[in-house]
Amino acid sequence: MKKISACIFDLDGVIVDTAKYHFKAWRRLANELGFDFTEKENEKLKGVGRIDSLKLILKWGGVKMDEASMQTLAAKKNEWYVEDVGKMTSDEIMIGVVDFLDELQAKKIKIGLGSASKNAVPILTQLEIKHYFEVIMDGTNVTKGKPDPEVFLKGAERLKIDPSNCIVFEDASKGVDAALKGGMYAVGVGKEADLGHAHHVIPDFKDLKFDALESILSTKEGIKQ
Ligand code: BG6
Ligand code: MG
């Protein structure tokens, strides 16, 4: 296998469980519009950008509206969301993540972020882990959403590492697709049933060791396209 020189992390659902706050705010918005949607439907919003998420929700509710009204509603949802995530502390960082980041740093493996969120920098700052990330690519500096690999490829480029020498950690199926399309190793964080197309799936970062992961990946067929 190729040597791993960089790890690029998705944010929501990998570093911190913000999905519950996204769900709460989107649901509040849907309820104001007179409909509701389920947790199962919410799964489909993972990794999907803000406006595209709203478009899906409106479709589920059978609501049609113009672009300007959608922008207003997305901004309203974001205000509620930001209010909730603004109260998070580093206790909400997912289990094992900080130890793993420490290990990467000690081993001089480069660390990047690849997220669809426009709130990535304030969230990392709030959680007091922004300093780990040499490069942050997020919804403010990419134009194409996952499964397009843009966010990860730009991250690898800024880290000056070839995509084939990177691992991407993702909780969203579309995020795994993006990493694979980018020619990177994809590690799914979550359930095998949802993320089985990744090179490897971990339930979380608890007790994860970089060398062990690298040797697991070395048994895989290499880059899936
Ligand atoms: C992704 C989340 O990381 O970011 C999505 O999984 C979210 O649920 C998207 O819609 C955009 O986030 P934000 O913070 O810019 O609204
Ligand atoms: Mg995610």
CSV table of N, CA and C in Angstrom, one decimal, residues 100-157:
chain,number,residue,atom,x,y,z
A,100,PHE,N,-6.5,10.3,19.1
A,100,PHE,CA,-6.0,10.0,17.8
A,100,PHE,C,-5.3,11.2,17.1
A,101,LEU,N,-5.9,12.4,17.3
A,101,LEU,CA,-5.2,13.6,16.8
A,101,LEU,C,-3.8,13.8,17.4
A,102,ASP,N,-3.7,13.5,18.7
A,102,ASP,CA,-2.4,13.7,19.4
A,102,ASP,C,-1.4,12.7,18.8
A,103,GLU,N,-1.9,11.4,18.5
A,103,GLU,CA,-1.0,10.4,18.0
A,103,GLU,C,-0.5,10.8,16.6
A,104,LEU,N,-1.5,11.4,15.7
A,104,LEU,CA,-1.1,11.8,14.4
A,104,LEU,C,0.0,12.9,14.5
A,105,GLN,N,-0.3,13.8,15.4
A,105,GLN,CA,0.7,14.9,15.5
A,105,GLN,C,2.1,14.4,15.9
A,106,ALA,N,2.1,13.5,16.9
A,106,ALA,CA,3.3,12.9,17.4
A,106,ALA,C,4.1,12.2,16.2
A,107,LYS,N,3.3,11.6,15.3
A,107,LYS,CA,3.9,10.9,14.2
A,107,LYS,C,4.1,11.7,13.0
A,108,LYS,N,3.9,13.0,13.1
A,108,LYS,CA,4.1,14.0,12.0
A,108,LYS,C,3.2,13.6,10.8
A,109,ILE,N,2.0,13.1,11.0
A,109,ILE,CA,1.1,12.9,9.9
A,109,ILE,C,0.3,14.2,9.8
A,110,LYS,N,0.1,14.7,8.6
A,110,LYS,CA,-0.6,15.9,8.4
A,110,LYS,C,-2.1,15.8,8.7
A,111,ILE,N,-2.7,16.8,9.2
A,111,ILE,CA,-4.1,16.8,9.6
A,111,ILE,C,-4.9,17.9,8.9
A,112,GLY,N,-6.0,17.5,8.2
A,112,GLY,CA,-6.8,18.4,7.5
A,112,GLY,C,-8.3,18.2,7.9
A,113,LEU,N,-9.1,19.2,7.6
A,113,LEU,CA,-10.6,19.1,7.7
A,113,LEU,C,-11.2,19.2,6.3
A,114,GLY,N,-12.2,18.4,6.1
A,114,GLY,CA,-13.0,18.5,4.8
A,114,GLY,C,-14.4,18.3,5.1
A,115,SER,N,-15.1,19.5,5.2
A,115,SER,CA,-16.5,19.5,5.7
A,115,SER,C,-17.4,20.4,4.8
A,116,ALA,N,-18.7,20.0,4.7
A,116,ALA,CA,-19.6,20.8,3.9
A,116,ALA,C,-20.1,22.1,4.7
A,117,SER,N,-19.8,22.1,6.0
A,117,SER,CA,-20.3,23.1,6.9
A,117,SER,C,-19.7,24.4,6.8
A,118,LYS,N,-20.5,25.5,6.8
A,118,LYS,CA,-20.0,26.9,6.9
A,118,LYS,C,-19.7,27.3,8.3
A,119,ASN,N,-20.0,26.4,9.2
A,119,ASN,CA,-19.8,26.7,10.6
A,119,ASN,C,-18.5,26.0,11.2
A,120,ALA,N,-17.7,25.4,10.3
A,120,ALA,CA,-16.6,24.5,10.7
A,120,ALA,C,-15.6,25.3,11.6
A,121,VAL,N,-15.2,26.4,11.2
A,121,VAL,CA,-14.1,27.1,12.0
A,121,VAL,C,-14.7,27.5,13.4
A,122,PRO,N,-15.9,28.2,13.5
A,122,PRO,CA,-16.3,28.5,14.9
A,122,PRO,C,-16.5,27.2,15.7
A,123,ILE,N,-17.0,26.1,15.1
A,123,ILE,CA,-17.2,24.9,15.9
A,123,ILE,C,-15.8,24.3,16.4
A,124,LEU,N,-14.8,24.3,15.6
A,124,LEU,CA,-13.5,23.7,16.0
A,124,LEU,C,-12.9,24.6,17.1
A,125,THR,N,-13.2,26.0,16.9
A,125,THR,CA,-12.7,26.9,17.9
A,125,THR,C,-13.4,26.7,19.2
A,126,GLN,N,-14.7,26.6,19.2
A,126,GLN,CA,-15.5,26.3,20.4
A,126,GLN,C,-15.0,25.1,21.1
A,127,LEU,N,-14.7,24.0,20.3
A,127,LEU,CA,-14.3,22.7,20.9
A,127,LEU,C,-12.8,22.7,21.4
A,128,GLU,N,-12.1,23.9,21.1
A,128,GLU,CA,-10.7,24.0,21.4
A,128,GLU,C,-9.8,23.0,20.7
A,129,ILE,N,-10.1,22.7,19.5
A,129,ILE,CA,-9.2,21.7,18.7
A,129,ILE,C,-8.8,22.3,17.4
A,130,LYS,N,-9.1,23.5,17.1
A,130,LYS,CA,-8.8,24.1,15.8
A,130,LYS,C,-7.3,24.0,15.5
A,131,HIS,N,-6.4,24.1,16.6
A,131,HIS,CA,-5.0,24.2,16.4
A,131,HIS,C,-4.4,22.9,15.8
A,132,TYR,N,-5.2,21.8,15.9
A,132,TYR,CA,-4.7,20.5,15.3
A,132,TYR,C,-4.7,20.6,13.7
A,133,PHE,N,-5.5,21.4,13.2
A,133,PHE,CA,-5.8,21.3,11.7
A,133,PHE,C,-4.9,22.3,10.9
A,134,GLU,N,-4.0,21.7,10.1
A,134,GLU,CA,-3.1,22.5,9.3
A,134,GLU,C,-3.9,23.2,8.2
A,135,VAL,N,-4.9,22.5,7.7
A,135,VAL,CA,-5.7,23.0,6.6
A,135,VAL,C,-7.2,22.7,6.9
A,136,ILE,N,-8.0,23.8,6.7
A,136,ILE,CA,-9.5,23.6,6.9
A,136,ILE,C,-10.2,23.9,5.6
A,137,MET,N,-10.8,22.9,4.9
A,137,MET,CA,-11.6,23.1,3.8
A,137,MET,C,-13.0,22.9,4.2
A,138,ASP,N,-13.9,23.9,3.9
A,138,ASP,CA,-15.3,23.7,4.4
A,138,ASP,C,-16.2,24.4,3.4
A,139,GLY,N,-17.5,24.5,3.8
A,139,GLY,CA,-18.5,25.1,3.0
A,139,GLY,C,-18.3,26.5,2.5
A,140,THR,N,-17.3,27.2,3.1
A,140,THR,CA,-17.0,28.6,2.7
A,140,THR,C,-16.0,28.6,1.5
A,141,ASN,N,-15.3,27.5,1.3
A,141,ASN,CA,-14.3,27.6,0.2
A,141,ASN,C,-14.4,26.4,-0.8
A,142,VAL,N,-15.6,25.7,-0.9
A,142,VAL,CA,-15.8,24.8,-2.0
A,142,VAL,C,-17.1,25.1,-2.6
A,143,THR,N,-17.2,24.7,-3.9
A,143,THR,CA,-18.4,25.0,-4.6
A,143,THR,C,-19.3,23.7,-4.9
A,144,LYS,N,-18.6,22.6,-4.9
A,144,LYS,CA,-19.4,21.3,-5.2
A,144,LYS,C,-19.5,20.5,-4.0
A,145,GLY,N,-20.7,20.0,-3.7
A,145,GLY,CA,-20.9,19.2,-2.5
A,145,GLY,C,-20.5,17.8,-2.7
A,146,LYS,N,-20.3,17.1,-1.6
A,146,LYS,CA,-20.1,15.6,-1.6
A,146,LYS,C,-21.3,15.0,-2.2
A,147,PRO,N,-21.2,14.0,-3.1
A,147,PRO,CA,-20.1,13.1,-3.4
A,147,PRO,C,-19.0,13.6,-4.3
A,148,ASP,N,-19.1,14.9,-4.7
A,148,ASP,CA,-18.0,15.4,-5.5
A,148,ASP,C,-16.7,15.5,-4.6
A,149,PRO,N,-15.6,15.1,-5.1
A,149,PRO,CA,-14.4,15.0,-4.2
A,149,PRO,C,-13.7,16.4,-3.9
A,150,GLU,N,-14.3,17.5,-4.5
A,150,GLU,CA,-13.6,18.8,-4.4
A,150,GLU,C,-13.0,19.1,-3.0
A,151,VAL,N,-13.8,18.9,-2.0
A,151,VAL,CA,-13.4,19.4,-0.7
A,151,VAL,C,-12.2,18.6,-0.2
A,152,PHE,N,-12.1,17.3,-0.5
A,152,PHE,CA,-11.0,16.5,-0.1
A,152,PHE,C,-9.8,16.7,-1.0
A,153,LEU,N,-10.0,16.9,-2.3
A,153,LEU,CA,-8.9,17.1,-3.2
A,153,LEU,C,-8.2,18.4,-2.9
A,154,LYS,N,-9.0,19.5,-2.6
A,154,LYS,CA,-8.4,20.8,-2.3
A,154,LYS,C,-7.7,20.7,-1.0
A,155,GLY,N,-8.2,19.9,-0.1
A,155,GLY,CA,-7.5,19.8,1.2
A,155,GLY,C,-6.2,19.1,1.0
A,156,ALA,N,-6.1,18.0,0.2
A,156,ALA,CA,-4.9,17.3,0.0
A,156,ALA,C,-3.9,18.2,-0.7
A,157,GLU,N,-4.4,19.0,-1.7
A,157,GLU,CA,-3.5,19.9,-2.4
A,157,GLU,C,-2.9,20.9,-1.5
